[in-house]
Coordinates of C-alpha atoms in Angstrom, one line a residue:
G1 CA 0.0 0.0 0.0
M2 CA 0.9 3.7 -0.1
K3 CA 1.1 6.1 2.9
T4 CA 1.9 9.8 2.9
V5 CA 3.0 11.7 6.0
W6 CA 3.0 15.5 6.0
H7 CA 5.0 16.9 8.9
R8 CA 8.2 18.8 9.6
R9 CA 9.5 15.8 11.4
A10 CA 7.9 12.5 10.9
T11 CA 8.7 8.8 11.1
L12 CA 7.2 6.4 8.7
E13 CA 7.5 2.7 9.5
L14 CA 7.1 0.2 6.6
E15 CA 7.2 -3.6 6.8
L16 CA 8.6 -5.0 3.6
D17 CA 8.8 -8.6 2.5
P18 CA 11.9 -9.0 0.3
E19 CA 10.6 -12.2 -1.1
R20 CA 7.8 -10.4 -2.9
G21 CA 10.3 -8.5 -5.1
Q22 CA 11.6 -4.9 -5.3
Y23 CA 10.2 -2.0 -3.3
V24 CA 10.7 1.7 -4.0
V25 CA 10.1 4.1 -1.1
V26 CA 10.0 7.8 -2.3
V27 CA 11.0 10.4 0.3
S28 CA 10.0 14.0 -0.7
L29 CA 11.6 16.9 1.1
W30 CA 10.5 20.5 0.8
A31 CA 11.8 23.9 2.0
P32 CA 11.2 27.4 0.6
G33 CA 12.9 27.6 -2.8
W34 CA 13.9 23.9 -2.7
E35 CA 12.3 20.6 -3.3
G36 CA 13.9 17.2 -3.6
E37 CA 13.0 13.5 -3.8
F38 CA 15.0 10.5 -2.7
G39 CA 14.3 7.0 -3.7
L40 CA 15.0 4.1 -1.3
T41 CA 15.2 0.9 -3.3
V42 CA 14.8 -2.5 -1.4
T43 CA 15.9 -5.5 -3.5
A44 CA 15.9 -9.1 -2.3
E45 CA 19.0 -11.2 -3.0
A46 CA 19.8 -14.7 -2.0
Q47 CA 22.2 -13.5 0.6
G48 CA 19.8 -10.9 2.1
A49 CA 18.2 -7.6 1.2
E50 CA 20.0 -4.7 -0.5
L51 CA 19.1 -1.1 0.4
R52 CA 20.0 1.8 -1.8
L53 CA 19.2 5.5 -1.3
Q54 CA 19.7 7.9 -4.2
E55 CA 18.5 11.4 -5.0
L56 CA 16.0 11.5 -7.9
A57 CA 16.4 14.1 -10.6
P58 CA 13.8 16.9 -10.1
L59 CA 10.7 16.5 -12.3
K60 CA 9.7 20.1 -11.7
P61 CA 11.5 23.4 -12.7
S62 CA 14.3 24.3 -10.3
A63 CA 14.0 27.4 -8.1
A64 CA 16.5 29.2 -10.5
E65 CA 14.4 28.3 -13.5
A66 CA 11.2 29.4 -11.9
A67 CA 12.8 32.7 -10.9
A68 CA 14.0 33.3 -14.4
M69 CA 10.5 32.8 -15.7
R70 CA 9.1 35.3 -13.2
A71 CA 11.8 37.8 -14.2
K72 CA 10.6 38.0 -17.8
P73 CA 9.0 41.3 -18.6
V74 CA 5.2 41.2 -18.7
S75 CA 3.9 41.7 -22.3
N76 CA 1.2 44.2 -23.0
K77 CA 0.1 42.3 -26.1
C78 CA -2.7 39.8 -26.5
A79 CA -1.3 36.2 -26.3
T80 CA -3.5 35.2 -29.2
C81 CA -3.5 38.0 -31.8
S82 CA -0.3 39.8 -30.6
K83 CA -2.0 43.2 -30.8
P84 CA -1.8 45.7 -28.0
C85 CA -4.1 44.8 -25.1
Q86 CA -4.6 47.4 -22.3
L87 CA -6.0 46.2 -19.0
G88 CA -9.6 47.1 -18.6
R89 CA -13.1 45.8 -18.3
T90 CA -13.0 43.9 -21.6
A91 CA -9.4 42.5 -21.3
K92 CA -8.6 39.3 -19.5
Y93 CA -5.5 38.7 -17.3
F94 CA -4.1 35.5 -15.9
K95 CA -0.6 34.9 -14.5
H96 CA 1.0 37.9 -16.3
V97 CA -0.7 37.0 -19.6
R98 CA -3.3 39.3 -21.4
W99 CA -6.0 38.6 -23.9
H100 CA -8.7 40.6 -25.6
G101 CA -11.9 39.7 -23.8
D102 CA -13.8 38.6 -27.0
G103 CA -14.3 35.0 -28.0
S104 CA -11.7 35.1 -30.8
C105 CA -8.8 35.8 -28.5
Y106 CA -9.6 34.6 -25.0
R107 CA -9.3 30.9 -25.8
C108 CA -7.1 27.8 -25.2
A109 CA -4.0 27.7 -27.3
G110 CA -4.0 23.9 -27.4
T111 CA -5.7 21.4 -29.7
C112 CA -9.2 22.1 -28.5
G113 CA -9.1 25.8 -29.2
A114 CA -12.1 26.3 -26.8
P115 CA -12.9 29.7 -25.4
F116 CA -12.2 30.2 -21.8
E117 CA -15.1 30.6 -19.4
T118 CA -16.0 34.2 -18.4
E119 CA -18.7 35.8 -16.3
R120 CA -20.9 36.0 -19.4
P121 CA -20.9 32.9 -21.6
L122 CA -19.1 33.3 -24.9
E123 CA -20.7 32.0 -28.1
S124 CA -19.4 28.9 -29.7
F125 CA -17.2 29.4 -32.8
T126 CA -16.4 27.4 -35.9
T127 CA -13.1 29.0 -37.2
F128 CA -10.3 30.8 -35.4
A129 CA -6.6 31.6 -35.8
G130 CA -4.1 31.0 -33.2
P131 CA -0.7 29.3 -32.5
G132 CA -0.4 26.4 -34.9
G133 CA -2.5 27.9 -37.7
V134 CA -6.2 28.1 -38.5
R135 CA -8.5 25.4 -37.0
S136 CA -12.2 24.8 -37.2
R137 CA -14.2 23.3 -34.4
A138 CA -17.3 24.0 -32.4
A139 CA -16.4 24.1 -28.7
K140 CA -17.9 24.7 -25.3
P141 CA -16.2 27.1 -23.0
R142 CA -13.6 25.6 -20.6
P143 CA -12.0 27.1 -17.5
I144 CA -8.4 28.3 -18.0
F145 CA -6.0 26.0 -16.2
D146 CA -2.4 27.4 -16.6
V147 CA -0.1 29.3 -18.9
H148 CA 3.0 27.9 -20.6
E149 CA 5.6 29.1 -23.1
L150 CA 4.9 28.1 -26.6
D151 CA 6.9 29.3 -29.6
G152 CA 8.7 31.8 -27.4
Q153 CA 5.5 33.3 -26.0
L154 CA 3.3 32.6 -23.0
H155 CA -0.2 31.2 -23.8
G156 CA -3.1 29.9 -21.8
F157 CA -4.4 26.3 -21.8
C158 CA -7.3 24.4 -20.5
K159 CA -6.5 21.5 -18.2
E160 CA -6.9 18.8 -20.9
C161 CA -4.7 20.5 -23.4
F162 CA -2.1 21.5 -20.8
R163 CA -1.8 17.9 -19.6
D164 CA -1.7 16.5 -23.1
R165 CA 1.1 18.8 -24.2
F166 CA 3.2 19.5 -21.1
A167 CA 2.5 16.9 -18.5
P168 CA 5.1 14.2 -17.9
R169 CA 4.4 10.9 -19.7
C170 CA 4.2 7.5 -18.2
L171 CA 7.2 5.5 -19.3
H172 CA 5.0 2.5 -19.9
C173 CA 1.7 3.6 -21.5
G174 CA 2.8 7.1 -22.7
K175 CA -0.2 8.8 -21.1
P176 CA 0.0 11.9 -18.8
V177 CA 1.0 11.1 -15.3
D178 CA 0.7 14.4 -13.4
E179 CA -2.3 13.2 -11.4
G180 CA -3.0 10.2 -9.2
S181 CA -0.4 7.8 -7.7
Y182 CA 2.8 7.0 -9.6
Y183 CA 6.3 5.8 -9.1
P184 CA 9.2 8.1 -9.9
V185 CA 12.0 6.0 -11.5
K186 CA 15.5 6.7 -12.5
E187 CA 16.7 3.5 -14.3
P188 CA 16.9 2.6 -17.1
Q189 CA 15.7 6.2 -17.7
Q190 CA 14.3 8.9 -15.4
G191 CA 10.6 9.6 -15.4
R192 CA 7.3 8.5 -13.9
V193 CA 5.2 5.3 -14.1
H194 CA 1.5 5.0 -13.2
S195 CA 1.0 2.8 -10.2
E196 CA -1.3 0.6 -12.3
C197 CA 1.4 0.4 -15.0
Y198 CA 4.4 -0.3 -12.7
A199 CA 4.1 -4.1 -12.5
S200 CA 4.2 -4.4 -16.4
W201 CA 6.9 -1.7 -16.7
R202 CA 9.0 -3.4 -14.1
E203 CA 8.7 -6.8 -15.8
S204 CA 9.6 -5.4 -19.2
N205 CA 12.6 -3.4 -17.8
A206 CA 13.9 -6.0 -15.3
D207 CA 17.3 -7.7 -15.8
K208 CA 16.9 -11.1 -17.4
C209 CA 18.0 -14.3 -15.7
F210 CA 21.2 -15.6 -17.4
A211 CA 19.9 -19.2 -17.2
C212 CA 16.3 -18.9 -18.3
S213 CA 16.2 -15.4 -19.9
K214 CA 13.0 -14.5 -17.9
P215 CA 12.7 -11.2 -15.8
V216 CA 14.4 -11.3 -12.4
L217 CA 11.7 -9.9 -10.1
G218 CA 12.4 -11.8 -6.9
S219 CA 15.6 -13.0 -5.1
F220 CA 18.6 -13.8 -7.2
Y221 CA 22.3 -14.7 -7.2
R222 CA 24.8 -12.2 -8.6
T223 CA 27.3 -13.9 -11.0
D224 CA 30.0 -12.6 -13.4
D225 CA 27.4 -13.1 -16.2
G226 CA 24.6 -11.2 -14.5
K227 CA 21.7 -12.2 -12.3
V228 CA 20.3 -15.8 -11.9
H229 CA 17.1 -16.7 -10.2
S230 CA 17.6 -18.3 -6.7
E231 CA 14.2 -20.0 -7.0
G232 CA 13.7 -23.1 -9.1
D233 CA 16.6 -24.8 -10.9
C234 CA 18.0 -21.8 -12.6
Y235 CA 21.2 -21.7 -10.5
E236 CA 21.8 -25.4 -11.1
V237 CA 21.3 -24.9 -14.9
Y238 CA 23.8 -21.9 -14.7
K239 CA 26.4 -24.1 -12.9
Q240 CA 26.1 -26.7 -15.7
M241 CA 26.4 -24.0 -18.3
K242 CA 29.6 -22.6 -16.8
A243 CA 31.1 -26.0 -15.8
D244 CA 34.0 -27.6 -17.6
K245 CA 32.9 -30.5 -19.9
C246 CA 34.2 -34.0 -19.7
V247 CA 36.6 -34.9 -22.5
T248 CA 35.0 -38.3 -22.9
C249 CA 31.2 -37.8 -22.6
G250 CA 31.0 -34.0 -23.1
K251 CA 28.7 -33.5 -20.1
P252 CA 29.3 -30.9 -17.3
I253 CA 31.7 -31.8 -14.5
L254 CA 30.1 -30.9 -11.2
G255 CA 31.8 -33.5 -9.0
S256 CA 35.2 -35.2 -8.7
F257 CA 37.3 -35.6 -11.9
Y258 CA 40.7 -36.7 -13.3
E259 CA 42.8 -34.0 -15.0
V260 CA 44.5 -35.1 -18.2
D261 CA 46.3 -33.2 -21.0
E262 CA 43.1 -32.6 -23.0
G263 CA 41.1 -31.4 -20.0
K264 CA 39.0 -33.0 -17.3
I265 CA 37.3 -36.4 -17.1
H266 CA 34.6 -37.7 -14.7
S267 CA 36.0 -39.9 -12.0
E268 CA 32.5 -41.5 -11.6
G269 CA 31.2 -44.0 -14.1
D270 CA 33.2 -45.4 -17.0
C271 CA 34.4 -42.1 -18.5
Y272 CA 38.0 -42.6 -17.5
D273 CA 38.1 -46.3 -18.7
Q274 CA 36.8 -45.2 -22.1
Y275 CA 39.4 -42.4 -22.2
A276 CA 42.2 -44.8 -21.3
A277 CA 41.0 -47.3 -23.9
N278 CA 41.0 -44.6 -26.6
K279 CA 44.5 -43.4 -25.6
A280 CA 46.0 -46.8 -25.1
P281 CA 48.2 -48.5 -27.8
R282 CA 46.7 -51.3 -29.8
C283 CA 47.8 -54.9 -29.4
L284 CA 49.8 -56.1 -32.4
A285 CA 47.9 -59.5 -32.2
C286 CA 44.2 -58.6 -31.6
D287 CA 44.2 -54.9 -32.3
K288 CA 42.4 -54.2 -29.0
P289 CA 43.5 -51.5 -26.5
V290 CA 46.4 -52.6 -24.2
T291 CA 45.3 -51.5 -20.7
G292 CA 46.6 -54.3 -18.6
Q293 CA 49.9 -56.3 -18.6
F294 CA 51.7 -56.5 -21.9
Y295 CA 54.9 -57.4 -23.7
E296 CA 56.8 -54.6 -25.3
V297 CA 58.1 -55.5 -28.7
D298 CA 59.5 -53.8 -31.7
G299 CA 56.7 -51.6 -33.1
G300 CA 54.2 -51.8 -30.2
A301 CA 52.8 -53.9 -27.4
V302 CA 51.2 -57.3 -27.1
H303 CA 48.7 -58.5 -24.4
A304 CA 50.3 -60.7 -21.8
E305 CA 47.0 -62.3 -21.0
G306 CA 45.2 -64.7 -23.3
D307 CA 46.7 -66.1 -26.5
C308 CA 47.8 -62.8 -28.0
W309 CA 51.5 -63.6 -27.4
D310 CA 51.2 -67.0 -29.2
V311 CA 49.3 -65.3 -32.1
Y312 CA 52.0 -62.6 -32.3
S313 CA 54.9 -65.1 -32.2
A314 CA 53.3 -67.2 -35.0
K315 CA 53.0 -64.0 -37.2
V316 CA 56.6 -63.2 -36.6
A317 CA 57.8 -66.8 -37.3
K318 CA 56.3 -66.8 -40.7

């Protein structure tokens, strides 16, 4: 769940279960002229939980940027038609921006182009000129929401157009994320993610298990090749992937072994016997591997057991 504490000094206690995955606790600090956010990341590993505290990049204009905006001289021209606009009963004024009070000027500079609400309702319109060219649309008056710089000049916007054009976008779904609950994230890129999008975003951006290539969302082992799930058989698969292979059978060597010139050989089973047979000299009588007692003769060896010596002697006597 989510919990917010507003106080000069406050303590927030959270009980986190590392086995359920990664948690991000956002700590927002505020003072006059300064605002900062810190993210506390809690990640479960096979050896325990990892805690990491890092300052998040500001998502709002800094105090210096806000001061620079306020220091700009106030224009005495209409934001829509750019003609002189003196303050009076017919003029409209909002956050240092002026408009002529008629329906052709006092309107949203966004996509909708709707006139802003006034004390007396303005008539609907079909065609108007403003930033972005001439547009045609019948629109109902909307309340003015905020002003923002567009093409080097401040303009007014209704809430829908302001959010659509200037609000931060969810890194997962791409929709505005300036209202409701969200997670501020910094990796793999800085931004915001809707609370309802976070699970899908996290899965698509999580590191992949080196063994099974699936997202690592729970506890894991760190290896030289990346992360490996600690649940299931991924770590056993990883050990087999990285283990030396038996010279005889080609399977991973995870237990005891013999070391030979060509590499390693399982000491269990018949791998070494097969290796020895393949490397042993051939009997000059029966052409089988000589692995036991033998007679050494010119050109090779002859089994001492069986009738190999008699067969060899008969061949030589001919």
